[in-house]
mmCIF file of C-alpha atoms in Angstrom:
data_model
loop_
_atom_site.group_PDB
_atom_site.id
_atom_site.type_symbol
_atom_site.label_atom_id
_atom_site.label_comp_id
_atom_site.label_asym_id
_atom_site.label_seq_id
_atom_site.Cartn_x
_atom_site.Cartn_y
_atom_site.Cartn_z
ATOM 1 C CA UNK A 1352 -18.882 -51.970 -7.806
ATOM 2 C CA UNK A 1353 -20.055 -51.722 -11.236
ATOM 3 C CA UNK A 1354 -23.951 -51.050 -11.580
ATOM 4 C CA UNK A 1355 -26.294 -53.669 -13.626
ATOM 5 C CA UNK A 1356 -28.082 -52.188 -16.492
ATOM 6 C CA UNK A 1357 -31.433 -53.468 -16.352
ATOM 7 C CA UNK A 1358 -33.992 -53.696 -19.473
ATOM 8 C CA UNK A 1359 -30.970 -54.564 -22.029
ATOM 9 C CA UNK A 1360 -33.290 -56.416 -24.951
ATOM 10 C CA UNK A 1361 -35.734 -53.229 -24.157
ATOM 11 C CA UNK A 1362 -33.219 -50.680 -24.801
ATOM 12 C CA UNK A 1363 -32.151 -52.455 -28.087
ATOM 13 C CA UNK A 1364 -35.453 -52.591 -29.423
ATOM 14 C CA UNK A 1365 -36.282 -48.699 -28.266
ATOM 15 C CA UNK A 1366 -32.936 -48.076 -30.201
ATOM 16 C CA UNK A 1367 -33.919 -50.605 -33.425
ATOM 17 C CA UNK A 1368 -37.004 -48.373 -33.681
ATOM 18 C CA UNK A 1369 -35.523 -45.218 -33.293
ATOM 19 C CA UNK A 1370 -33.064 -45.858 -36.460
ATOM 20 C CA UNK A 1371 -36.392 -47.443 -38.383
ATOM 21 C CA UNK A 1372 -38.070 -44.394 -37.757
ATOM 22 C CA UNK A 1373 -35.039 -41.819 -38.498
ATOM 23 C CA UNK A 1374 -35.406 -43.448 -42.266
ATOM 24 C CA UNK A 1375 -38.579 -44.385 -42.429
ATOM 25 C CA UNK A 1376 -40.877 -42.343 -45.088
ATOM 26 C CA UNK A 1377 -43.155 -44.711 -47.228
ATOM 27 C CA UNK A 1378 -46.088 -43.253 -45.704
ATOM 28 C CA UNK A 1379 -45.457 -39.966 -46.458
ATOM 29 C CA UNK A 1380 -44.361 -40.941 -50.051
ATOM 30 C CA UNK A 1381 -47.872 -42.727 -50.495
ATOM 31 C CA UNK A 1382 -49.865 -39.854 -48.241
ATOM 32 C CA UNK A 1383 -47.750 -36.545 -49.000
ATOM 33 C CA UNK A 1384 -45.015 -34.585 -47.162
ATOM 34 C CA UNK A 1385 -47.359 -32.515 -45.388
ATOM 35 C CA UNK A 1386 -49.480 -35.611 -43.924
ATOM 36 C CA UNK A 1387 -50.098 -36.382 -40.398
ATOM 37 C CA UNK A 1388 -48.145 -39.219 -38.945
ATOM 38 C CA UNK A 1389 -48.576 -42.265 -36.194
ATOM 39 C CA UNK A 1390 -47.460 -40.379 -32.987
ATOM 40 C CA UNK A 1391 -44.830 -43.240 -32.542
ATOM 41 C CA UNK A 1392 -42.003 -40.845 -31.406
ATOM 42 C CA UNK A 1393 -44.382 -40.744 -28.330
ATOM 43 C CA UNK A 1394 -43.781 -44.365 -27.266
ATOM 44 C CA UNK A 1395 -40.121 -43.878 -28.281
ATOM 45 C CA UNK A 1396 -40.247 -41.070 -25.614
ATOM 46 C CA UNK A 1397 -41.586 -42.684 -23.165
ATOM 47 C CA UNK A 1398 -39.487 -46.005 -23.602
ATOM 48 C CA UNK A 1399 -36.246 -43.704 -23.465
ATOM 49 C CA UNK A 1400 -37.384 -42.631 -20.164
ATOM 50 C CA UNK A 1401 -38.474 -45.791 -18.750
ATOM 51 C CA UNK A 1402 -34.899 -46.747 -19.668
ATOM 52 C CA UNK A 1403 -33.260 -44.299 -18.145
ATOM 53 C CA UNK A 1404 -35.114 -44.259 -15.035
ATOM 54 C CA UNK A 1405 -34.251 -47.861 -13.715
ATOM 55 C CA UNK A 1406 -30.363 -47.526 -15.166
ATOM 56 C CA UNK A 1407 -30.322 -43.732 -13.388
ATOM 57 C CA UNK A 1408 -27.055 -44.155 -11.877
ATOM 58 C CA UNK A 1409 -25.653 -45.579 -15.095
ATOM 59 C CA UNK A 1410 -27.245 -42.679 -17.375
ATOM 60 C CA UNK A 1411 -26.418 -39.790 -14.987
ATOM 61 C CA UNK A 1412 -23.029 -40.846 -15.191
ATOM 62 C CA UNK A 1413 -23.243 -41.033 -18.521
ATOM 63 C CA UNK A 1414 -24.317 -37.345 -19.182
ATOM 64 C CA UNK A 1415 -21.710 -36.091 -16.339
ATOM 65 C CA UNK A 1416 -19.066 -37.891 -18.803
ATOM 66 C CA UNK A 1417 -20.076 -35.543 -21.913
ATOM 67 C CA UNK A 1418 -20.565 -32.464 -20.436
ATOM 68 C CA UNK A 1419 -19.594 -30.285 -23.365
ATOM 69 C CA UNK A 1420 -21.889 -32.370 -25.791
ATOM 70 C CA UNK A 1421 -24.631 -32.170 -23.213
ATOM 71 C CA UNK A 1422 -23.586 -28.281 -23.019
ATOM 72 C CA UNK A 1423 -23.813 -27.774 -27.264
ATOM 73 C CA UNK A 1424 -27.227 -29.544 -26.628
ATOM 74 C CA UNK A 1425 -28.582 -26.964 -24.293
ATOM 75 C CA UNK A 1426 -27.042 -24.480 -26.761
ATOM 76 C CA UNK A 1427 -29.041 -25.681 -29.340
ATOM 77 C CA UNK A 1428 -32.471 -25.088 -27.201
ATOM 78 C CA UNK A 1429 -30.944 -21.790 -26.864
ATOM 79 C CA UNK A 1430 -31.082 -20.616 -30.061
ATOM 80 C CA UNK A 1431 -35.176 -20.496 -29.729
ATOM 81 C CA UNK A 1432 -34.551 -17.348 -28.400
ATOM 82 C CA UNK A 1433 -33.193 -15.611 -31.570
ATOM 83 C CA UNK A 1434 -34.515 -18.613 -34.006
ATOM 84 C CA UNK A 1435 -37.164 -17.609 -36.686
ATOM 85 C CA UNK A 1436 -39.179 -20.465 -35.824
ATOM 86 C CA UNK A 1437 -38.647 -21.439 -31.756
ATOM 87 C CA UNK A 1438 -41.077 -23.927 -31.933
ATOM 88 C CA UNK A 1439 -39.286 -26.077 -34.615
ATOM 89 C CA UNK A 1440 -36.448 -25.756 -32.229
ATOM 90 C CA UNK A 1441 -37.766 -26.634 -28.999
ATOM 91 C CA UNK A 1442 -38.866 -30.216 -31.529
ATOM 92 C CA UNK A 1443 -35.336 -30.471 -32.889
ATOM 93 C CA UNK A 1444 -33.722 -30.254 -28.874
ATOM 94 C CA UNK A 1445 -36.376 -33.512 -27.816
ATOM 95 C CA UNK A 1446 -35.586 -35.881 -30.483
ATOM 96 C CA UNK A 1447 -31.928 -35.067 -29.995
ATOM 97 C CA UNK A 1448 -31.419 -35.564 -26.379
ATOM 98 C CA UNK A 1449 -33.862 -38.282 -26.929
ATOM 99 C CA UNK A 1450 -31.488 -39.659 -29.572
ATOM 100 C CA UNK A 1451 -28.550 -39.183 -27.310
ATOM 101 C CA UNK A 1452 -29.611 -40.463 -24.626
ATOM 102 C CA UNK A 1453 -31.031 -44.436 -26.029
ATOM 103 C CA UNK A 1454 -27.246 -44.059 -27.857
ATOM 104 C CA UNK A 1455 -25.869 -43.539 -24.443
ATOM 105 C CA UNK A 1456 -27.652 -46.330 -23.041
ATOM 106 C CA UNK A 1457 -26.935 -48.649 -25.708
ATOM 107 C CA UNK A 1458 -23.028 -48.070 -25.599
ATOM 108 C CA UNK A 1459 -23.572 -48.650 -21.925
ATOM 109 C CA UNK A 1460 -25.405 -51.610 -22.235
ATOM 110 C CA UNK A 1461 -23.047 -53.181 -24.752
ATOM 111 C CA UNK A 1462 -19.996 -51.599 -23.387
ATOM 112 C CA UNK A 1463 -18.756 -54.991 -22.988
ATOM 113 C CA UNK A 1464 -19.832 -56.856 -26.047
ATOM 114 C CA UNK A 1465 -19.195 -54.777 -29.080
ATOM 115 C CA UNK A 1466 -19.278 -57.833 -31.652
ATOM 116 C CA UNK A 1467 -22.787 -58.285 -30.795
ATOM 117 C CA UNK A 1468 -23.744 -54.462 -30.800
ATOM 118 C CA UNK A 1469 -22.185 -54.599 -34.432
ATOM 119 C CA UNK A 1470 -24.413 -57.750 -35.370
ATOM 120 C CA UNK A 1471 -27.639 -55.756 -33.965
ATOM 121 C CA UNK A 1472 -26.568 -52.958 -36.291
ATOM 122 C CA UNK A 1473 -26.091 -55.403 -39.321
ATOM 123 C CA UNK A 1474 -29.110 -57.127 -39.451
ATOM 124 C CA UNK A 1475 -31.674 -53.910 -38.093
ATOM 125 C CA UNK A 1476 -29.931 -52.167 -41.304
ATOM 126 C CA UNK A 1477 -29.367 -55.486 -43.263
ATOM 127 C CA UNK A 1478 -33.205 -55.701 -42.958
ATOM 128 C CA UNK A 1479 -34.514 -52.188 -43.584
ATOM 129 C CA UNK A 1480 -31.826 -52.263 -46.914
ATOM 130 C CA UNK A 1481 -33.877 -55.251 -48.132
ATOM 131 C CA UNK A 1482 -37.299 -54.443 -47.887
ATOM 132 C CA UNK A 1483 -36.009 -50.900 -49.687
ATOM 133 C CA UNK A 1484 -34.945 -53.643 -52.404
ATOM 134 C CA UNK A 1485 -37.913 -54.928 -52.467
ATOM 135 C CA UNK A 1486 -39.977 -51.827 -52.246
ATOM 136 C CA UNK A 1487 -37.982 -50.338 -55.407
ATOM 137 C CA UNK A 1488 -38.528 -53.991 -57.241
ATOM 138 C CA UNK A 1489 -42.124 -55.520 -56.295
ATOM 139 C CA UNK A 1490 -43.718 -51.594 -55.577
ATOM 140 C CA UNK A 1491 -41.976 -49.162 -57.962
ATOM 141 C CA UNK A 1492 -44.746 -46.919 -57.722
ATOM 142 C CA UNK A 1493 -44.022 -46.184 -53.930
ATOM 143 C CA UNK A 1494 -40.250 -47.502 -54.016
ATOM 144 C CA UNK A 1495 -39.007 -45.735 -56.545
ATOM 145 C CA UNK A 1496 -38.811 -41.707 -58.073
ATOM 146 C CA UNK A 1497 -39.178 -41.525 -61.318
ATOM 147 C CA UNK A 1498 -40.532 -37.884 -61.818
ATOM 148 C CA UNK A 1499 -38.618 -35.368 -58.819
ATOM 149 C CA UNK A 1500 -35.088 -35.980 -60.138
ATOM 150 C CA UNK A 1501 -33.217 -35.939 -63.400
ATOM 151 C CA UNK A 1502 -32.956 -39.558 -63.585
ATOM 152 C CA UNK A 1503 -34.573 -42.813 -62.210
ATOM 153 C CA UNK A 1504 -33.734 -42.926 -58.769
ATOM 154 C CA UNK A 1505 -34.863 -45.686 -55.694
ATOM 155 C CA UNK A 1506 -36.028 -44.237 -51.922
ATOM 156 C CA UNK A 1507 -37.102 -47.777 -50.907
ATOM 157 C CA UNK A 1508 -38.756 -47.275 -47.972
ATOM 158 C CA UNK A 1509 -37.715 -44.063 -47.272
ATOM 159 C CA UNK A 1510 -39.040 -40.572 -48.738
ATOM 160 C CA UNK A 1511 -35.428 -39.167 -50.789
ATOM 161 C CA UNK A 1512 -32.644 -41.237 -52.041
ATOM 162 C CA UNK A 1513 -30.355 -39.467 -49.573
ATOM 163 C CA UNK A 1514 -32.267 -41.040 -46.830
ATOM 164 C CA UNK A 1515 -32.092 -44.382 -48.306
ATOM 165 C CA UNK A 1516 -28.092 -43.447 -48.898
ATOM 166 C CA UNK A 1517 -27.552 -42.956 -45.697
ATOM 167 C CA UNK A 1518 -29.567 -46.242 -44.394
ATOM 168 C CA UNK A 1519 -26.903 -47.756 -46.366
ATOM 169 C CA UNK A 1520 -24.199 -45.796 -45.205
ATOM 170 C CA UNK A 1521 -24.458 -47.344 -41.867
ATOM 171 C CA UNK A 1522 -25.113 -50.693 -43.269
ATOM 172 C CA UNK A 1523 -21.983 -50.890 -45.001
ATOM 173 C CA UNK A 1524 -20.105 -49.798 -42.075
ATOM 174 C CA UNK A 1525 -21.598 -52.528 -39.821
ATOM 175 C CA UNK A 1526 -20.825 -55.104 -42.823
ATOM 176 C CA UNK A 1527 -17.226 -54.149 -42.885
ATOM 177 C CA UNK A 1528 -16.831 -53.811 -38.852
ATOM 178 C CA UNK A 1529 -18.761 -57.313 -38.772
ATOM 179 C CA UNK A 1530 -16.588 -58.887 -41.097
ATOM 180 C CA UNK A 1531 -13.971 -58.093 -39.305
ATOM 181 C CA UNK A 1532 -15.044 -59.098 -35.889
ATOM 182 C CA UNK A 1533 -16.232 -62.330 -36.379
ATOM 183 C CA UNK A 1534 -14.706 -66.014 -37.285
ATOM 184 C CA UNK A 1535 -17.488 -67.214 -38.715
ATOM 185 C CA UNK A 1536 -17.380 -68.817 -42.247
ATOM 186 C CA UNK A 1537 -20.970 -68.060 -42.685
ATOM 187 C CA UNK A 1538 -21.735 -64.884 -40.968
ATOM 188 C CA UNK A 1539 -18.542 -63.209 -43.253
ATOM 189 C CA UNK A 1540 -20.567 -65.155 -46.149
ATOM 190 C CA UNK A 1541 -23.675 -63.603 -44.969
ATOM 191 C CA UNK A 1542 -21.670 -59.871 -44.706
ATOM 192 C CA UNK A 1543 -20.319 -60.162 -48.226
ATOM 193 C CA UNK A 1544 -24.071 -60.737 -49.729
ATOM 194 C CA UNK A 1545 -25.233 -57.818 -47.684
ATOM 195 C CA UNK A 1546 -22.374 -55.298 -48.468
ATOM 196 C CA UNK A 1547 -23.046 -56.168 -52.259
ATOM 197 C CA UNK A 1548 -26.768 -55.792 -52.050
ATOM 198 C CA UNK A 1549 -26.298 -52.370 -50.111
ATOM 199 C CA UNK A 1550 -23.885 -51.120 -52.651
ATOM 200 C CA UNK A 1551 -26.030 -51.829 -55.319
ATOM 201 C CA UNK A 1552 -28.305 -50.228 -53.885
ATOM 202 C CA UNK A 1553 -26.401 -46.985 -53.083
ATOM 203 C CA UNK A 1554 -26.190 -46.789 -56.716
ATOM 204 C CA UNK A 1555 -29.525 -47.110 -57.466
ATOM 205 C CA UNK A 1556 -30.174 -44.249 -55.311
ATOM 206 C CA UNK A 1557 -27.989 -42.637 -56.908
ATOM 207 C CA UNK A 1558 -26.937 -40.226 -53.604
ATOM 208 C CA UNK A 1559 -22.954 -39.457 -54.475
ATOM 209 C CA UNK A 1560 -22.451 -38.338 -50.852
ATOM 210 C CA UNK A 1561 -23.301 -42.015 -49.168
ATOM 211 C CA UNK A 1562 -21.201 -43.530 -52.146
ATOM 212 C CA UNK A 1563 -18.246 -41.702 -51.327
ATOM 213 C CA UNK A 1564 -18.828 -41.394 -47.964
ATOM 214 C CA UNK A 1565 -19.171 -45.759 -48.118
ATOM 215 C CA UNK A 1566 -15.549 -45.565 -50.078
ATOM 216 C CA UNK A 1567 -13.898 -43.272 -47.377
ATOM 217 C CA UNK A 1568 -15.741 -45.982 -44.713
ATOM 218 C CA UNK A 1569 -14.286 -49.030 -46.074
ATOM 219 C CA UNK A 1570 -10.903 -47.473 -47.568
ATOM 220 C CA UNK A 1571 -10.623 -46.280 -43.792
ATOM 221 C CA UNK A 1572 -11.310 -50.079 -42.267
ATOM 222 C CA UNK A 1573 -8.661 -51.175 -45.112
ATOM 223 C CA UNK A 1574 -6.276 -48.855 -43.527
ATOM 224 C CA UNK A 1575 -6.994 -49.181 -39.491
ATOM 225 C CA UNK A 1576 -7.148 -53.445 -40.005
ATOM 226 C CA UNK A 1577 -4.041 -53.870 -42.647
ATOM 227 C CA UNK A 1578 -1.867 -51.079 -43.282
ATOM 228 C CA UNK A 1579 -1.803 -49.598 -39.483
ATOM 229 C CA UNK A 1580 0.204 -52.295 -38.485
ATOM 230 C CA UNK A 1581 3.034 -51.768 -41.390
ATOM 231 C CA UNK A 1582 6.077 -49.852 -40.537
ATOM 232 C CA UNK A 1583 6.174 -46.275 -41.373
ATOM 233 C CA UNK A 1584 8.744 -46.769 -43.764
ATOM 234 C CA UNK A 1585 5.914 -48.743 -45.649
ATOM 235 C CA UNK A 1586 3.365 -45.834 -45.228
ATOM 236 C CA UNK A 1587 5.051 -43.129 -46.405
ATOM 237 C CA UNK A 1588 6.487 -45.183 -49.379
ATOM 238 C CA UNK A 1589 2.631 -45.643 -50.059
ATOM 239 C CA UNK A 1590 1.123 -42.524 -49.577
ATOM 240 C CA UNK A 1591 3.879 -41.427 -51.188
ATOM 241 C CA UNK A 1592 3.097 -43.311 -54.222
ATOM 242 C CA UNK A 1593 -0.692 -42.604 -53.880
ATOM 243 C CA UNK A 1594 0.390 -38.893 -53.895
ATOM 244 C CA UNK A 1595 2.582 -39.128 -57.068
ATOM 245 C CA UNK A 1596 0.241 -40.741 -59.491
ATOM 246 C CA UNK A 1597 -2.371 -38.049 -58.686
ATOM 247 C CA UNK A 1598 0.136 -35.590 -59.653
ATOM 248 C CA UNK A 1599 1.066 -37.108 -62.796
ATOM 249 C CA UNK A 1600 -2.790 -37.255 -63.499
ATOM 250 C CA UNK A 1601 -3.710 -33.856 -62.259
ATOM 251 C CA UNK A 1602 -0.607 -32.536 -64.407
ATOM 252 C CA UNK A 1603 -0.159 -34.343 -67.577
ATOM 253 C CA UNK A 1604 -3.777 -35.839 -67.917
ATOM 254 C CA UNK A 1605 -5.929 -33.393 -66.705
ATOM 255 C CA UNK A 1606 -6.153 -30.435 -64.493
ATOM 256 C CA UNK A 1607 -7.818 -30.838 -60.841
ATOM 257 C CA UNK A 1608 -10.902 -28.824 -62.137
ATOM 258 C CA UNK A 1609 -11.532 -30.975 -65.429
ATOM 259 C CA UNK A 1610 -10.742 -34.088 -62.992
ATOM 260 C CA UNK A 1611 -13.516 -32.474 -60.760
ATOM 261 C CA UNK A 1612 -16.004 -31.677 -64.096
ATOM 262 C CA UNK A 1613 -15.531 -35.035 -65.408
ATOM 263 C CA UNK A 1614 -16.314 -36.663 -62.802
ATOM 264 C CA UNK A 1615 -19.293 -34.761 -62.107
ATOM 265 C CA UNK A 1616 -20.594 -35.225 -65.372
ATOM 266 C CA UNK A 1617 -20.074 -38.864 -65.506
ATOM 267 C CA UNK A 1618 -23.235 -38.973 -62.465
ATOM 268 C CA UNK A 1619 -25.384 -36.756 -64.265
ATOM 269 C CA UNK A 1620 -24.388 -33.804 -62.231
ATOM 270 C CA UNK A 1621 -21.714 -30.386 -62.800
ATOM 271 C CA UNK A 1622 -19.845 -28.353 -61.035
ATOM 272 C CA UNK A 1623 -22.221 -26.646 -59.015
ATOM 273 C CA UNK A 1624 -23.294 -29.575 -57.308
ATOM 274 C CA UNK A 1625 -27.126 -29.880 -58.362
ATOM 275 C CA UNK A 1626 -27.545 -26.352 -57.315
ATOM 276 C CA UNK A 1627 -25.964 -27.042 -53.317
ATOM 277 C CA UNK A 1628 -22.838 -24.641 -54.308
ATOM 278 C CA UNK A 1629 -25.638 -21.953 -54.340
ATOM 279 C CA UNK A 1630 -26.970 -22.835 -51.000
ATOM 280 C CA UNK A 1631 -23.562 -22.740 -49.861
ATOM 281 C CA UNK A 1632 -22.985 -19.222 -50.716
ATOM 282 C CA UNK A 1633 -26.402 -18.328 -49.771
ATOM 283 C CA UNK A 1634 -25.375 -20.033 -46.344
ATOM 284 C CA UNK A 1635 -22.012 -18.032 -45.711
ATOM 285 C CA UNK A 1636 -23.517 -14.896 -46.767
ATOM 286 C CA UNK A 1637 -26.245 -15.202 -43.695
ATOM 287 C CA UNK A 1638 -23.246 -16.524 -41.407
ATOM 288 C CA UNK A 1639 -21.205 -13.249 -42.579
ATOM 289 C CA UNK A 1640 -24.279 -11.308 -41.278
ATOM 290 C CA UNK A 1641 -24.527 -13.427 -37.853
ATOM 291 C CA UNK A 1642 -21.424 -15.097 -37.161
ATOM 292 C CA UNK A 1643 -21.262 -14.962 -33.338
ATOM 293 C CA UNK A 1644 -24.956 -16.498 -32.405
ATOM 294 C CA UNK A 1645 -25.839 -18.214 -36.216
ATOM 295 C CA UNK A 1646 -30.025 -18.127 -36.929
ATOM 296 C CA UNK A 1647 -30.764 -20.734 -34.785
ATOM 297 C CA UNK A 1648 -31.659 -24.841 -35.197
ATOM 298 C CA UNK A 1649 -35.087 -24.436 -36.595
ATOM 299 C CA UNK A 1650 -35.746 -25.067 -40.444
ATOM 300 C CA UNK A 1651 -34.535 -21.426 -41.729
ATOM 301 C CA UNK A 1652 -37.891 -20.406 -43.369
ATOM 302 C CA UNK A 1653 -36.791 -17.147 -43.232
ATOM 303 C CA UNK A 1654 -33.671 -17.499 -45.152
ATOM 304 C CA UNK A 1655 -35.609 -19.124 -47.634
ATOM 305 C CA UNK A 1656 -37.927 -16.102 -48.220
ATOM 306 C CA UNK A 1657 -35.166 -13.876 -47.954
ATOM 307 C CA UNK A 1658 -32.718 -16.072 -50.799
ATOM 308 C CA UNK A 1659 -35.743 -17.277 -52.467
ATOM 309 C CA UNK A 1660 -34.183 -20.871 -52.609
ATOM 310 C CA UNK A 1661 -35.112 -23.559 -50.187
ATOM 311 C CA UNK A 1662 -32.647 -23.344 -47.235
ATOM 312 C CA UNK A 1663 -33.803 -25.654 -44.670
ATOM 313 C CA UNK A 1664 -31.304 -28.311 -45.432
ATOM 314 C CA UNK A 1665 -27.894 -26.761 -46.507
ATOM 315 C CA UNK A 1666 -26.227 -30.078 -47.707
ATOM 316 C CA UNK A 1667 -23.452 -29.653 -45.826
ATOM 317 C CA UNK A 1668 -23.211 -30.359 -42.117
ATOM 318 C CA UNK A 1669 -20.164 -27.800 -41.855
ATOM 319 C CA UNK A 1670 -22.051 -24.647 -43.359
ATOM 320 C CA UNK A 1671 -25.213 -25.392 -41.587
ATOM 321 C CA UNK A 1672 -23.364 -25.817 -38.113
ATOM 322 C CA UNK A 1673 -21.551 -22.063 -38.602
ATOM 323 C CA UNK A 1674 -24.987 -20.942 -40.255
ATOM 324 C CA UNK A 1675 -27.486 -22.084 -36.990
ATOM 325 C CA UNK A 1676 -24.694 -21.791 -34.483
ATOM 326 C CA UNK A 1677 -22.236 -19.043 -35.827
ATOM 327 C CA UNK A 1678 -18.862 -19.215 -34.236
ATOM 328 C CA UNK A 1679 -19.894 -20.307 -30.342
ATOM 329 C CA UNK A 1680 -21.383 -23.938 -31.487
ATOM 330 C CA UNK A 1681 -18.869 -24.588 -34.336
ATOM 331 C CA UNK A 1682 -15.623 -23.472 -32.104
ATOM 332 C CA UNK A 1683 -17.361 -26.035 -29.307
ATOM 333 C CA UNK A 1684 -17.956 -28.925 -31.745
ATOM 334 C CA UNK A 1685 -14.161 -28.340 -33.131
ATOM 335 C CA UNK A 1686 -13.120 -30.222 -29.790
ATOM 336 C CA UNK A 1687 -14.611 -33.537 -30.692
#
């Protein structure tokens, strides 16, 4: 017999909350990185367990279904042992099987209605996307950064336009799963507006990872909803094709570098990436030095005082998996 979940509208909310907070930065735009903040994570702690207590048949079965991502979690706590910083660790490991475990609960709790899981999703990001809007518009002086970048660019109501980027990220993808699921005239209406607002807004923040990330997203949804179903004869004419013209361009237009360069330049940025190429190198040099065990999940202070360059977010979820967890966490995370 299947087991009720109990406390579904609770565990949405908890979950709502935790995604507000994961982007959430105004107040430390208007008070400072280094201010104090509302201990809020504390009632999402405690509403996480609450949950999990009265569904603990569901949520133990839950974990005993992921064992090796349960496993890579414990690894992760591990690493306090060789980390610079085990404190910052031992905080990364609680807000991460705190996040996993509301995520659990929420596919669990929705396991059976997955339209309206994706409606939750569009409007909790729908909503957070326009009050960045209106942030950036009505507040510029807290909604957008004028003065830490080369150029103009909005945070909303976040603290970095790669926060507010990835806000939009995930409302995109619920705006083109939602459009898909549903048959109504007005709620695809409603999608359209949103996934035009968000884009716009991707833009404004000018973060090039969520705007090609938001291509690959909906290019991928083109694919899985209207070209998975053609014949293979039809794919491989059109990859084919796909594959051809970039030859001709790479070849008799441009090479793949100036492609690359041009690009680049056309955002404001070159070829090294605003400076992340560096971290990159700076990144697989430590890995080189400890590839087995990596330096452990805390915020790599001491790379930075060893590189002199700020390492505690490499820009690239690859590097900094091989650079905190060397070869035993990467070779683990390859399975999924």
């Amino acid at each position: 017999m299947e087991a009720v979940f109990r406390f579904k509208k609770l565990t949405a909310f908890i979950f709502c909350c935790y995604l507000l907070w994961a982007f959430f930065g105004i107040d430390l735009t208007i008070n400072g990185s280094g201010a104090e903040r509302l201990p809020l994570h504390r009632v999402f702690l405690l509403g996480t367990a609450f949950i999990f207590l009265f569904n603990l048949r569901v949520g133990v079965s839950g974990l005993l279904q992921n064992k090796l991502l349960i496993a890579l979690v414990f690894y992760l706590l591990a690493t306090a042992l060789w980390a610079g910083d085990p404190k910052e660790v031992v905080k990364t490991f609680v807000f991460l099987i705190l996040g996993l475990t509301i995520s659990m609960m929420m596919a669990v709790a929705f396991r059976n209605d997955f339209i309206n899981l994706t409606r939750l999703l569009f409007w909790s990001t729908f909503l957070m996307v326009m009050a960045s809007v209106i942030m950036a518009l009505v507040f510029p002086k807290y909604g957008v950064n004028a003065t830490g970048f080369e150029k103009v660019r909005w945070i909303g109501i976040t603290d970095h336009p790669n926060k507010l980027g990835g806000m939009v990220l995930l409302s995109i993808w619920s705006c083109v799963n939602l459009f898909v699921l549903t048959t109504k005239k007005f709620e695809k209406f409603l999608v359209f507006i949103s996934a035009f607002i968000s884009i716009i807004t991707v833009i404004k923040a000018d973060s090039m990872t969520s705007i090609v990330a938001s291509l690959f997203v909906f290019c991928h949804m083109l694919y899985i909803k209207i070209f998975s179903r053609k014949s293979m004869s039809f794919k491989v004419v059109l990859f084919g094709l796909a594959g051809f013209v970039l030859a001709i361009v790479t070849t008799f237009y441009m090479s793949s570098r100036e492609l690359v360069s041009q690009s680049l330049a056309s955002t404001g940025r070159d070829v090294t990436l605003t400076g992340r190429s560096t971290l990159w190198e700076k990144g697989l040099e430590s890995f080189a030095e400890n590839p087995i065990s990596g330096e452990g999940f805390d915020d790599l202070e001491h790379l930075t005082r060893k590189y002199h360059i700020r390492m505690s977010h490499l820009h690239n979820g690859y590097i900094e998996i091989l650079v905190k967890g060397g070869w035993l966490l990467s070779c683990c995370c390859s399975r999924y």
